[in-house]
Coordinates of C-alpha atoms in Angstrom, one line a residue:
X166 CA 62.9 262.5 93.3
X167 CA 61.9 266.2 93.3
X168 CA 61.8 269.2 96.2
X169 CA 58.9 271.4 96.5
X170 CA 58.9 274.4 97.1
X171 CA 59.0 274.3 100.8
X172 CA 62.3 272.3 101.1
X173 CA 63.6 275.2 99.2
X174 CA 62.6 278.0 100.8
X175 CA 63.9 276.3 104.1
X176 CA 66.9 275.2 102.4
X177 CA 67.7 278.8 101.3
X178 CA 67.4 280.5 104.8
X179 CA 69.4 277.4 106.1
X180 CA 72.0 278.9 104.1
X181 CA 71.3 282.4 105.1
X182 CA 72.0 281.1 108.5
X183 CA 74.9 279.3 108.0
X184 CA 76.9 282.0 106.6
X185 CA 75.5 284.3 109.6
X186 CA 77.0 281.5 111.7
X187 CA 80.4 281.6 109.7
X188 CA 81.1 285.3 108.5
X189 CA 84.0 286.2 110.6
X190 CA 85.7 283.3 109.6
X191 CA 85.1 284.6 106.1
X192 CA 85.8 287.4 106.6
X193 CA 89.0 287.0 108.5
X194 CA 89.9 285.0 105.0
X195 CA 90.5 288.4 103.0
X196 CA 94.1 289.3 101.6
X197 CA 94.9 292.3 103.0
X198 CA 94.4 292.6 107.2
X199 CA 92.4 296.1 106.7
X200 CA 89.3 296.6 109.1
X201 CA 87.0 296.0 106.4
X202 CA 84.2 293.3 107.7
X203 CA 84.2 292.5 104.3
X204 CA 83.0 289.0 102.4
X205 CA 81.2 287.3 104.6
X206 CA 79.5 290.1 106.1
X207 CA 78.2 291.5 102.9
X208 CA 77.7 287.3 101.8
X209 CA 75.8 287.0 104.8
X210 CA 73.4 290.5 104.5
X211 CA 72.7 289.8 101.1
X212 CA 71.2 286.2 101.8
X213 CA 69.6 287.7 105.0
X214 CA 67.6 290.1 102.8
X215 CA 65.8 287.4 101.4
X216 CA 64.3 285.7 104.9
X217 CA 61.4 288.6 105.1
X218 CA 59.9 288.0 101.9
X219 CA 60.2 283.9 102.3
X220 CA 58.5 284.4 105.4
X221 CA 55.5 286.2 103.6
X222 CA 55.0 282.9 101.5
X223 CA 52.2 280.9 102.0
X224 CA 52.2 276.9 103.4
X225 CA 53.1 275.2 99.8
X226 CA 54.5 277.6 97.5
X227 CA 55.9 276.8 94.0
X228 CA 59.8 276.2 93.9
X229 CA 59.5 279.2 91.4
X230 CA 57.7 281.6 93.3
X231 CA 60.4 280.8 96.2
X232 CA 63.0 281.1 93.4
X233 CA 61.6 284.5 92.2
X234 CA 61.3 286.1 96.1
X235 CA 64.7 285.3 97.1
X236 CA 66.5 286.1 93.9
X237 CA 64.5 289.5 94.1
X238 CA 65.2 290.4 97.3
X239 CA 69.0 289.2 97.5
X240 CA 69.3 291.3 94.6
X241 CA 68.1 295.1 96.3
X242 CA 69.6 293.7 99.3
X243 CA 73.0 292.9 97.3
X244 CA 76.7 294.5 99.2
X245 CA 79.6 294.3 98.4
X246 CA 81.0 292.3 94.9
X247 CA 80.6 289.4 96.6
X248 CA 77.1 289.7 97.5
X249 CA 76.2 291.3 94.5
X250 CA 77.7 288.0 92.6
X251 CA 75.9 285.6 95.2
X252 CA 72.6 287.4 94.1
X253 CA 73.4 287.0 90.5
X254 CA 73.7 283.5 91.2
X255 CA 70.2 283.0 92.5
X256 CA 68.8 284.9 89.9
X257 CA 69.9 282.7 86.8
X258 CA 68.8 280.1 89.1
X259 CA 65.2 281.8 89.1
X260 CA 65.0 282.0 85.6
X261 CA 66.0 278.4 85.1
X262 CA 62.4 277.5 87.4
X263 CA 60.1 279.5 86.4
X264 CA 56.9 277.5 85.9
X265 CA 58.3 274.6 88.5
X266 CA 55.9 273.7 91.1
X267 CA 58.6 271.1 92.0
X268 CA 62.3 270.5 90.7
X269 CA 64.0 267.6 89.8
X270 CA 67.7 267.3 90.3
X271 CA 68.4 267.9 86.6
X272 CA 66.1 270.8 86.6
X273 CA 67.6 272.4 89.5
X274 CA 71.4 271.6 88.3
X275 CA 70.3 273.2 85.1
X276 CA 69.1 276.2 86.6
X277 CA 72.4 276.4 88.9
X278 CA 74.2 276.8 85.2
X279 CA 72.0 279.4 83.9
X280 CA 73.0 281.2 87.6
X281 CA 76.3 280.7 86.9
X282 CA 75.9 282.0 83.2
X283 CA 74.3 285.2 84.9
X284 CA 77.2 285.8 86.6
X285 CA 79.8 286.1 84.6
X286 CA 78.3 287.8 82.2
X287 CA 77.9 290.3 84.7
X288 CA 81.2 291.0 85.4
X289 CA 83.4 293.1 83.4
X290 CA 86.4 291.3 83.9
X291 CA 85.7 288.0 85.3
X292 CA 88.9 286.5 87.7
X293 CA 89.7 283.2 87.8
X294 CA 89.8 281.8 91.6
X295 CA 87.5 283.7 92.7
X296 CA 83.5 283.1 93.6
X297 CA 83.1 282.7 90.4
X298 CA 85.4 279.7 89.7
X299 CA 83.9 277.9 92.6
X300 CA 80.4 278.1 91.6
X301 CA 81.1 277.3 88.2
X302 CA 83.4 274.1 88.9
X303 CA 80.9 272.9 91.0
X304 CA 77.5 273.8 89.3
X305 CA 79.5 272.1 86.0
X306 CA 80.1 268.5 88.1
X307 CA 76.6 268.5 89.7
X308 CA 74.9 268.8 86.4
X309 CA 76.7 266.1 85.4
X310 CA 76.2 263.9 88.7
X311 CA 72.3 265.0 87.7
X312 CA 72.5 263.4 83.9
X313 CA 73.6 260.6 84.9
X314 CA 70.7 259.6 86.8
X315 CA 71.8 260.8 90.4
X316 CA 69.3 262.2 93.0
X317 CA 69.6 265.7 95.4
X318 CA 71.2 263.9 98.0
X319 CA 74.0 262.9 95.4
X320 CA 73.9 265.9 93.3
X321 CA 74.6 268.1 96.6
X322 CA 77.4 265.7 97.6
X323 CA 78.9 266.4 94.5
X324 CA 78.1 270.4 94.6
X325 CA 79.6 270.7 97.9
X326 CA 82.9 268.5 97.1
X327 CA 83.8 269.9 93.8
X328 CA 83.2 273.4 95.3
X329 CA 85.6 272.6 98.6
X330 CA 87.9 271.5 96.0
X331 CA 87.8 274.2 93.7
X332 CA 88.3 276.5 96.7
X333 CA 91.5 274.3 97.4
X334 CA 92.9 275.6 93.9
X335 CA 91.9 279.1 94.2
X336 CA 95.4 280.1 95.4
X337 CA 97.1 278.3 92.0
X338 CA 94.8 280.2 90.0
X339 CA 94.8 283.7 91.8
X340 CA 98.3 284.8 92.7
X341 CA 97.3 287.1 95.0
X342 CA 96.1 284.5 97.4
X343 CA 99.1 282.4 97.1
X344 CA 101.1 285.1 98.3
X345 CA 98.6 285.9 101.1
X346 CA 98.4 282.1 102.3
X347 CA 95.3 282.2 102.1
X348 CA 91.8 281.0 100.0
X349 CA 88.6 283.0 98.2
X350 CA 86.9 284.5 100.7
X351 CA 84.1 284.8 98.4
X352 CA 84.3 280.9 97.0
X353 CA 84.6 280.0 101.2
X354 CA 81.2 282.0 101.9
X355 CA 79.2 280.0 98.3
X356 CA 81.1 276.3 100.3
X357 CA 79.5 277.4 103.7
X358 CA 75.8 278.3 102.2
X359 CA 75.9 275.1 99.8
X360 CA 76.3 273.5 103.3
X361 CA 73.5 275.0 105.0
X362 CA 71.4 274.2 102.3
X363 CA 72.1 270.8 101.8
X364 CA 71.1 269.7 105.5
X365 CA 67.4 270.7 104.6
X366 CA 67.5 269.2 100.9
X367 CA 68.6 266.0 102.2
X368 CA 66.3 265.6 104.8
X369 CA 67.5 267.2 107.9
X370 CA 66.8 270.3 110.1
X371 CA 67.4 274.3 109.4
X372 CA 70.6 275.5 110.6
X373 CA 70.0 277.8 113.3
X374 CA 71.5 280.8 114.2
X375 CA 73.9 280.1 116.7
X376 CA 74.3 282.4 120.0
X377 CA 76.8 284.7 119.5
X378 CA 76.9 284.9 115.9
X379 CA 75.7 288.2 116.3
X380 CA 71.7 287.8 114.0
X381 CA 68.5 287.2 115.5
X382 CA 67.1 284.0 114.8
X383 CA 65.0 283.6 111.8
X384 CA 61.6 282.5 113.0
X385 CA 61.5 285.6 115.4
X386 CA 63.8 288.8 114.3
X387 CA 63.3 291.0 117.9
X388 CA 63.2 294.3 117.1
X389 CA 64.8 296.2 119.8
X390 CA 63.6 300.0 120.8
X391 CA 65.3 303.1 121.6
X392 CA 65.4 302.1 125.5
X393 CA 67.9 299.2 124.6
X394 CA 65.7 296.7 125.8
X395 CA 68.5 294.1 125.7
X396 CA 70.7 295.7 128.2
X397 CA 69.7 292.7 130.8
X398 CA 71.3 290.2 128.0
X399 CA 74.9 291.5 128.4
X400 CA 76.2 290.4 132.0
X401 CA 79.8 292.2 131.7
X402 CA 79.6 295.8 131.0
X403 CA 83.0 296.5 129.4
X404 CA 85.1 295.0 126.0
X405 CA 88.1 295.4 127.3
X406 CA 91.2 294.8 124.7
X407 CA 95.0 294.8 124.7
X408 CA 98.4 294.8 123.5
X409 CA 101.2 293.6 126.0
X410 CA 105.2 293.9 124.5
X411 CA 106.1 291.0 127.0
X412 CA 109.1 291.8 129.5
X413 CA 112.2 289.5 129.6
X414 CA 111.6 286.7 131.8
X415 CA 107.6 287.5 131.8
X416 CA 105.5 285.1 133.8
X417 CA 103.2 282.1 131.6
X418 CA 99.9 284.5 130.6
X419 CA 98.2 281.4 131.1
X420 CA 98.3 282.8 134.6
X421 CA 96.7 285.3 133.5
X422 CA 94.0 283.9 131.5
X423 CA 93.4 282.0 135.2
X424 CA 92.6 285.7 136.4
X425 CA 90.6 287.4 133.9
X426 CA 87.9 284.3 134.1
X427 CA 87.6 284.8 137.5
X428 CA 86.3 288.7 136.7
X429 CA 84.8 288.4 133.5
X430 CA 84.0 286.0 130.4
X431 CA 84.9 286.0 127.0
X432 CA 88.8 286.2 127.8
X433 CA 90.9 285.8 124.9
X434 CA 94.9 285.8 125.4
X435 CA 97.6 284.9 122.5
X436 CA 101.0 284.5 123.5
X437 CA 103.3 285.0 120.8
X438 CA 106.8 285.6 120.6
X439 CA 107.0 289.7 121.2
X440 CA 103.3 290.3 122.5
X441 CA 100.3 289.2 124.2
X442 CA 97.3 289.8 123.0
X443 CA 94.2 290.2 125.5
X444 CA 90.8 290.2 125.6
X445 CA 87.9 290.4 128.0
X446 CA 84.2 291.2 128.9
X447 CA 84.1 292.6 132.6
X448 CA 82.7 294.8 135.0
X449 CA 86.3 295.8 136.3
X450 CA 88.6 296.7 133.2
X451 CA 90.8 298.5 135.5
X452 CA 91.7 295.2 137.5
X453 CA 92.3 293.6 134.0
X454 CA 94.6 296.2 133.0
X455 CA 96.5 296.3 136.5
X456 CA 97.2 292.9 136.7
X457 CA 98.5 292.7 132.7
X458 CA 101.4 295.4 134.0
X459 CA 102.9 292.2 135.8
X460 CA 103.8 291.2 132.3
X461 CA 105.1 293.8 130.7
X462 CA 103.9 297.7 129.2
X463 CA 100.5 298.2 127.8
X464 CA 99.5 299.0 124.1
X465 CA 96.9 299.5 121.9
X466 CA 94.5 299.6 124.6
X467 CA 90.5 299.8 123.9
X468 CA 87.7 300.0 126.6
X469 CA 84.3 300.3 125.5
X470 CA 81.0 300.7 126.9
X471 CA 79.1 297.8 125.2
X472 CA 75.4 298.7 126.9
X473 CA 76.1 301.7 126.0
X474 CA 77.3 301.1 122.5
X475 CA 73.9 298.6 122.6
X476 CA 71.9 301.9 123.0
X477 CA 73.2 303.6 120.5
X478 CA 72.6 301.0 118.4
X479 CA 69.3 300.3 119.0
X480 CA 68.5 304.0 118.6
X481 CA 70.3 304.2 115.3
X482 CA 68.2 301.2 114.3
X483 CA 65.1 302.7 115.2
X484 CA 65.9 305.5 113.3
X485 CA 66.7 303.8 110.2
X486 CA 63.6 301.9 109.9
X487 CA 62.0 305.2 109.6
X488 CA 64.5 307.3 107.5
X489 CA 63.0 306.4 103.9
X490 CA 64.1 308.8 101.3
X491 CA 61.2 310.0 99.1
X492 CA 61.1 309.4 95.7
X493 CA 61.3 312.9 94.0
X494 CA 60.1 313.8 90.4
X495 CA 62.8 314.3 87.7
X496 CA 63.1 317.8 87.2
X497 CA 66.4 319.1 85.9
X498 CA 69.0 317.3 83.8
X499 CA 71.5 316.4 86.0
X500 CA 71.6 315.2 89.5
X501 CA 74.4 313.3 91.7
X502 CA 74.6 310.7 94.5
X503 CA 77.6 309.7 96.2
X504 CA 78.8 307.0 98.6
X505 CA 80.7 308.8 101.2
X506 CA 81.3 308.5 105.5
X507 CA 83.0 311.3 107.5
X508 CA 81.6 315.0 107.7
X509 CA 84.4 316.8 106.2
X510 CA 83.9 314.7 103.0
X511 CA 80.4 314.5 102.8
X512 CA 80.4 318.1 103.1
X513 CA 83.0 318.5 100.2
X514 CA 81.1 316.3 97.9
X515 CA 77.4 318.6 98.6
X516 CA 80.0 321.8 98.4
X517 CA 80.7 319.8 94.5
X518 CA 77.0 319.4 93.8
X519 CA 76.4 316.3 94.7
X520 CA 72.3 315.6 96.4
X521 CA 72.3 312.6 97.9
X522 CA 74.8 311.0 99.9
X523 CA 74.6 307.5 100.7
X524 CA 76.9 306.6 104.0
X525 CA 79.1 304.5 103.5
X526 CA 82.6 303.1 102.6
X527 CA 84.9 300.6 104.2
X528 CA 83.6 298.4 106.5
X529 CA 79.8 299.7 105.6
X530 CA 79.6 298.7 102.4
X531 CA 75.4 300.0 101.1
X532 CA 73.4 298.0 99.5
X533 CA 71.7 298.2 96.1
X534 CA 68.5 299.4 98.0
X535 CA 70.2 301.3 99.5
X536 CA 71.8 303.0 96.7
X537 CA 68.8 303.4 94.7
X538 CA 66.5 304.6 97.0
X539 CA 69.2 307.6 97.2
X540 CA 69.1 307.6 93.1
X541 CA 65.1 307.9 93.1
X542 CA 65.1 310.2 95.6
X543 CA 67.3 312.8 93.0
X544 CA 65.3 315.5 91.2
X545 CA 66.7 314.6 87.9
X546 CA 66.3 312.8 84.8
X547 CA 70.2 311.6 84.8
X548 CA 71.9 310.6 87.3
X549 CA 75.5 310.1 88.3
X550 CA 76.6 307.5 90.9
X551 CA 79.9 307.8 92.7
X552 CA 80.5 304.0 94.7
X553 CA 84.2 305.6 95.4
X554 CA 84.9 302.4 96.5
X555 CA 85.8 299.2 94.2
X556 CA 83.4 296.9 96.6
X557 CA 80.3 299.0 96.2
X558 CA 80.8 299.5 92.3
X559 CA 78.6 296.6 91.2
X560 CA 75.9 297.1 93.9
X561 CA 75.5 300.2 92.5
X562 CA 75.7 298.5 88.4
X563 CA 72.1 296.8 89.6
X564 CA 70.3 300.1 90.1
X565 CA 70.7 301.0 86.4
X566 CA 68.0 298.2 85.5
X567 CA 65.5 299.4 88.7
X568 CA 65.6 302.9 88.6
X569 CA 62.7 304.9 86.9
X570 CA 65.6 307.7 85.1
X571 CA 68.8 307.5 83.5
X572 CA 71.3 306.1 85.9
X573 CA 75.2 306.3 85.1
X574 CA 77.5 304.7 87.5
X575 CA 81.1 306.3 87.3
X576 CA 84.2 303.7 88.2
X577 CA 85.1 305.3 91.0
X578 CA 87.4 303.6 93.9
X579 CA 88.4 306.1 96.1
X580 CA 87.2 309.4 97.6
X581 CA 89.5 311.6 96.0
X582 CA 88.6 309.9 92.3
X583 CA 85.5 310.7 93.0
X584 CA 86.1 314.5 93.8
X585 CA 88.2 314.4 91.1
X586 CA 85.3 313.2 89.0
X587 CA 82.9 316.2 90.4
X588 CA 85.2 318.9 89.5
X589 CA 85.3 317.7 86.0
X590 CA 81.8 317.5 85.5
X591 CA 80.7 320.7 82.7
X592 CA 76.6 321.1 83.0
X593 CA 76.9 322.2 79.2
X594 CA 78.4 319.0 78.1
X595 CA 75.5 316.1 76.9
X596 CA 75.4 312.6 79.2
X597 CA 77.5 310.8 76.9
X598 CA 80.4 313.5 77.4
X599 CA 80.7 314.1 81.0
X600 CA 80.2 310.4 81.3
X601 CA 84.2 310.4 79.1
X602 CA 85.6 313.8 80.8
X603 CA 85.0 312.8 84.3
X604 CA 86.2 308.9 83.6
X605 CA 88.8 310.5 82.6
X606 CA 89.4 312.3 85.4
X607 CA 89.4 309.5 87.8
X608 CA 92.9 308.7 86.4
X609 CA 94.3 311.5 87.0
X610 CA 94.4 311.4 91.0
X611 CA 96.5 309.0 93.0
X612 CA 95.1 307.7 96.4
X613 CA 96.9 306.7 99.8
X614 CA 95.6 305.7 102.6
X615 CA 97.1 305.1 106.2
X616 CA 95.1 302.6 108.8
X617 CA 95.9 299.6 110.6
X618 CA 96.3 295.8 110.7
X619 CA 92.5 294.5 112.1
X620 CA 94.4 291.0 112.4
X621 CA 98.1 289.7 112.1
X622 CA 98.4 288.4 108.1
X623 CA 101.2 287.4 106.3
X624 CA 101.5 289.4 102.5
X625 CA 104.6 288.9 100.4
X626 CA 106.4 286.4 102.8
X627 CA 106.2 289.6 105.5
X628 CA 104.2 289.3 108.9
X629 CA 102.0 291.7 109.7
X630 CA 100.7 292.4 113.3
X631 CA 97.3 293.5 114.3
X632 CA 98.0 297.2 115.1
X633 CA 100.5 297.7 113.0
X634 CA 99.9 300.6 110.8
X635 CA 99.4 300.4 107.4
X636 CA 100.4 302.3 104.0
X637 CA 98.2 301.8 101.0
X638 CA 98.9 302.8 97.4
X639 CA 96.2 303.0 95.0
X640 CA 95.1 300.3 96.7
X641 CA 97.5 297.9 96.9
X642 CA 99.5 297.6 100.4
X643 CA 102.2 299.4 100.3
X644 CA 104.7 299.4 103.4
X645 CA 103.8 299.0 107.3
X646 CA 105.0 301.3 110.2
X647 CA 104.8 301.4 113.8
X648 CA 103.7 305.7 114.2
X649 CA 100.9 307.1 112.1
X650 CA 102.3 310.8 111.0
X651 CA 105.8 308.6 110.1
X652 CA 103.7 306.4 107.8
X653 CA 101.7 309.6 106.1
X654 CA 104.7 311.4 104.9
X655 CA 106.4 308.2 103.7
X656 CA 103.5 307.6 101.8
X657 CA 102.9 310.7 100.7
X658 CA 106.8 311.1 99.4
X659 CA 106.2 308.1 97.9
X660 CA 103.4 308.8 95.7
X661 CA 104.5 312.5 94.4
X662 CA 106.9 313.0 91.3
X663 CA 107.9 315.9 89.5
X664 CA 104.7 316.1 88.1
X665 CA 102.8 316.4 90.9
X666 CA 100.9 320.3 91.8
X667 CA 98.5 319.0 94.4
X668 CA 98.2 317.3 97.6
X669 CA 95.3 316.9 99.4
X670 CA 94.7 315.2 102.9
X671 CA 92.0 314.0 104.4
X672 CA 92.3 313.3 108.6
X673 CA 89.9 311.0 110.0
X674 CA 88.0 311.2 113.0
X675 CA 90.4 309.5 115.2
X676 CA 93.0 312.1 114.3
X677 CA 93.0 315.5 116.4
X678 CA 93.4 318.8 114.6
X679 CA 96.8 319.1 116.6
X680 CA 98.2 315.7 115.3
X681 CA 97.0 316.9 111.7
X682 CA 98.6 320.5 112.2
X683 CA 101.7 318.3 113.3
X684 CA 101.4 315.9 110.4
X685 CA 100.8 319.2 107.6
X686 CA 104.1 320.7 109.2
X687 CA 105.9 317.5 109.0
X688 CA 104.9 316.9 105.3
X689 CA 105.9 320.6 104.8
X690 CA 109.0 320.2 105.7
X691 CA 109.5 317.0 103.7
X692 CA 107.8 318.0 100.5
X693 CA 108.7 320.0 97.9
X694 CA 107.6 323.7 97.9
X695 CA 105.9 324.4 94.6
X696 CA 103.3 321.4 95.6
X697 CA 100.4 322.8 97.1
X698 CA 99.7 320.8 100.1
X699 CA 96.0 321.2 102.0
X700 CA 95.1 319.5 105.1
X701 CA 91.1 319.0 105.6
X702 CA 89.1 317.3 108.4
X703 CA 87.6 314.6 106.3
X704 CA 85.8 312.8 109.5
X705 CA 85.9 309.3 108.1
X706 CA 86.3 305.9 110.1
X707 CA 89.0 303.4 109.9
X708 CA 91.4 305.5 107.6
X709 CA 93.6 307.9 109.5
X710 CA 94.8 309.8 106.5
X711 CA 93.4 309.5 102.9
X712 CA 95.4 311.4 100.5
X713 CA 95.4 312.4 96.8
X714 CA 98.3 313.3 94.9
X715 CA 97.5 315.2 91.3

């Protein structure tokens, strides 16, 4: 038995849909409760990038020219590590068929390996229980399912149970997610594709896109225009959402769940022991909030404008298909690009240098296109890449191989690490040394970060609520509050020592210059005099503070 290469160009964008279909779930998997719209979003996007060029192919192509297409595309159109991974994946398996006008199941198993192979090598420091473990388990039990005689129906059987289990073990084998209660997000998002492509390789239909999963369908992408042409789709105006800290003796908000349908759709309401949480799609969010008061006071509250925020979309779309950087001809010896979101900060790194700016961060991770197209667009014949963030490091890693010029991708994590690394930088040192000195300097900055709980979580045997607010060290979660400014000089106390001479904050764009002139004076006051203490509008989403301690 073999597949052509039709069954597995329909097989991959099964898989591209299924993950489309299941992202939040994935992405709702992740350790720590930040608002990142993390695995499964960047899982999904980098299979999506394929669909385009698949679609170009003609009526019978060869298994390897599918192969090639897909693995090409996923791999510009790569986010986040676990996308970048999932493209690595496909490309050992497009090495493994090149010449195949069809694939046998020991061919294709084969391939899978040298995917597999790809992929670790890859990665610096490959973790056990991640991605990684799950395609490796699994790729190792199909090939042997294959040599043994068995066909794709029992090779994918096998795939898809030895994956599911291996995703079962993930916590034993990664701390971390033991701790969290939860699985690999990214080993989750390979289980759910493995899936969608295994209802076209054994016989069956593409997955489709299902409503609501927020993707167009596959065999017709709309493209919307600047008018918002899709304002008539969206029946309820308003997303209403939130918090109520329930009164003694409060009434069963199944009562209210009763109420909400009867003005809008889309009503979500969890009772738990302290809150209810409440959510809703209507013309009316004022009636929605009036009638919640009947069970206690209001928090958290968020009312937006979704034809509006359809608009804005759509422009901002529009926009984008036509903002293509061009490609500029190396013509000094250094040049910069940096991953950066929020005014203040991108303006700090251009103040440092820096040429191109590619936007982006939490929650918007770039892709390797995207990253690259910056990097070509850099008048230089070396460049520097700052990902300042630890999920856009090996996106960026794949542009060293594409790019036309010298590219050297610094391990940056954070913003300030990567203004850290731009002060350091000497335009009379060679590659090779600023490449060490500003390494170096990425170690010599601490980062903190204050945000808040996207989703309740348990971390450390500790519950966390949605909309509690959130400390971060270095990374790692730190401590949770209930006021922002309270959490900021905790954090901030925290992370200095008596070797500390600077502190620099950044305040996002949901903080006003009088709560930051409140927060500088209350770190004043807190903080030791001879530390130099600077308060600057960074403009970046989801973080309310981001500070750096040197």
């Amino acid at each position: 038995m073999t597949i052509n290469g039709s069954v597995l160009k329909n097989a991959i964008i099964s898989g591209a849909n299924n993950i489309i279909n299941h992202k939040v779930t994935v992405d709702e998997m992740n350790v720590f409760p930040v608002p990142d719209g993390d695995t499964g979003t960047n899982m999904s996007s980098t299979m999506k990038s394929a669909i385009p060029e698949l679609a170009l192919l003609g009526k019978d192509p060869a298994a390897s020219l599918v192969a090639e297409k897909a693995a090409s595309a996923m791999l510009r159109g790569a986010r986040g590590n676990s996308g970048v991974i999932l493209s690595l994946l496909f490309r050992g398996l497009s090495k493994g068929l090149i010449g195949k006008e069809e694939v046998t199941p020991l061919e294709y198993c084969t391939a899978l390996k040298m995917g597999v192979d790809a992929a670790y090598k890859s990665v610096m420091k490959p973790t056990e229980g991640t991605i990684l473990t799950v395609a490796r388990e699994a790729s190792e039990a199909a090939f042997k399912k294959a040599e043994s005689g068995g066909d794709f129906d029992d090779v994918f059987d096998t795939l898809i149970q030895e994956a599911e289990d291996s995703l079962d073990r993930t916590p034993d084998l990664l701390p971390v997610l033991k701790k969290a209660g939860v699985l690999d997000a990214g080993g989750m998002g390979y289980v759910v594709i493995l899936k969608g492509m295994a209802q076209v390789v054994k016989g069956g239909d593409i997955i489709e896109v299902e409503s609501g999963a927020g993707e167009a369908h596959v065999s017709a992408i709309p493209v919307t225009n600047a008018a918002g042409t899709f304002d008539t789709d969206i029946e309820f105006t308003y997303c209403t959402e939130y918090l109520i800290v329930k009164s003694p003796n409060a009434k069963d908000p199944m009562s209210l769940r009763a109420y909400l349908e009867t003005i809008g759709d889309s009503v979500v309401v969890v009772d738990d022991d302290e809150i209810i949480k409440v959510h809703v799609h209507t013309e009316n969010p004022g009636k929605a909030l009036e009638a919640a008061l009947q069970y206690g006071p209001l928090t958290n509250m968020k009312i937006e404008n979704m034809k509006e925020q359809h608009r804005q979309e759509s422009v901002k779309a529009e926009f984008q298909k036509h903002r293509i950087l061009k490609p500029e001809r190396p013509e000094k010896k250094y040049g910069f690009v940096a991953v950066a979101n929020g005014a203040g900060i991108e303006d700090l790194f251009k103040d440092l240098g820096v040429d191109r700016i590619v936007r982006g961060g939490q929650t918007q991770n770039p892709s390797t296109e995207d990253i690259l197209e910056a990097i070509l667009a850099t008048p230089a014949h070396n460049v520097f890449v700052l990902p300042n963030n630890k999920n856009i490091i090996m996106a960026a890693e794949q542009t060293v191989k594409l790019a036309d010029r010298k590219v050297i991708v610094l391990q940056s994590r954070t913003i300030p690490q990567g203004l850290s690394a731009m002060l350091s930088f000497d335009e009379s040192q060679s590659v090779s040394e600023n490449s060490v000195t500003m390494t170096k300097a990425l170690d010599k900055v601490g980062t903190g970060s204050v945000t808040y709980a996207a989703r309740d979580s348990l971390f450390e045997g500790k519950k966390i609520k949605s909309g509690d607010i959130i400390a971060l060290e270095n990374g790692k979660l730190s401590f949770t509050e209930k006021e922002v400014t309270k959490a900021l000089v905790k954090l901030t106390r925290k992370m200095t020592s008596g070797d500390t001479s600077y502190i620099t904050v950044l305040y996002g764009a949901d903080v006003s210059d009088k709560s930051a002139d409140e927060a500088f004076e209350a770190l004043r006051e807190r903080i030791n005099d001879d530390i130099e203490i600077s308060m600057i509008s960074g403009g970046q989403p989801v973080y309310y503070y981001i500070v750096s301690v040197e």
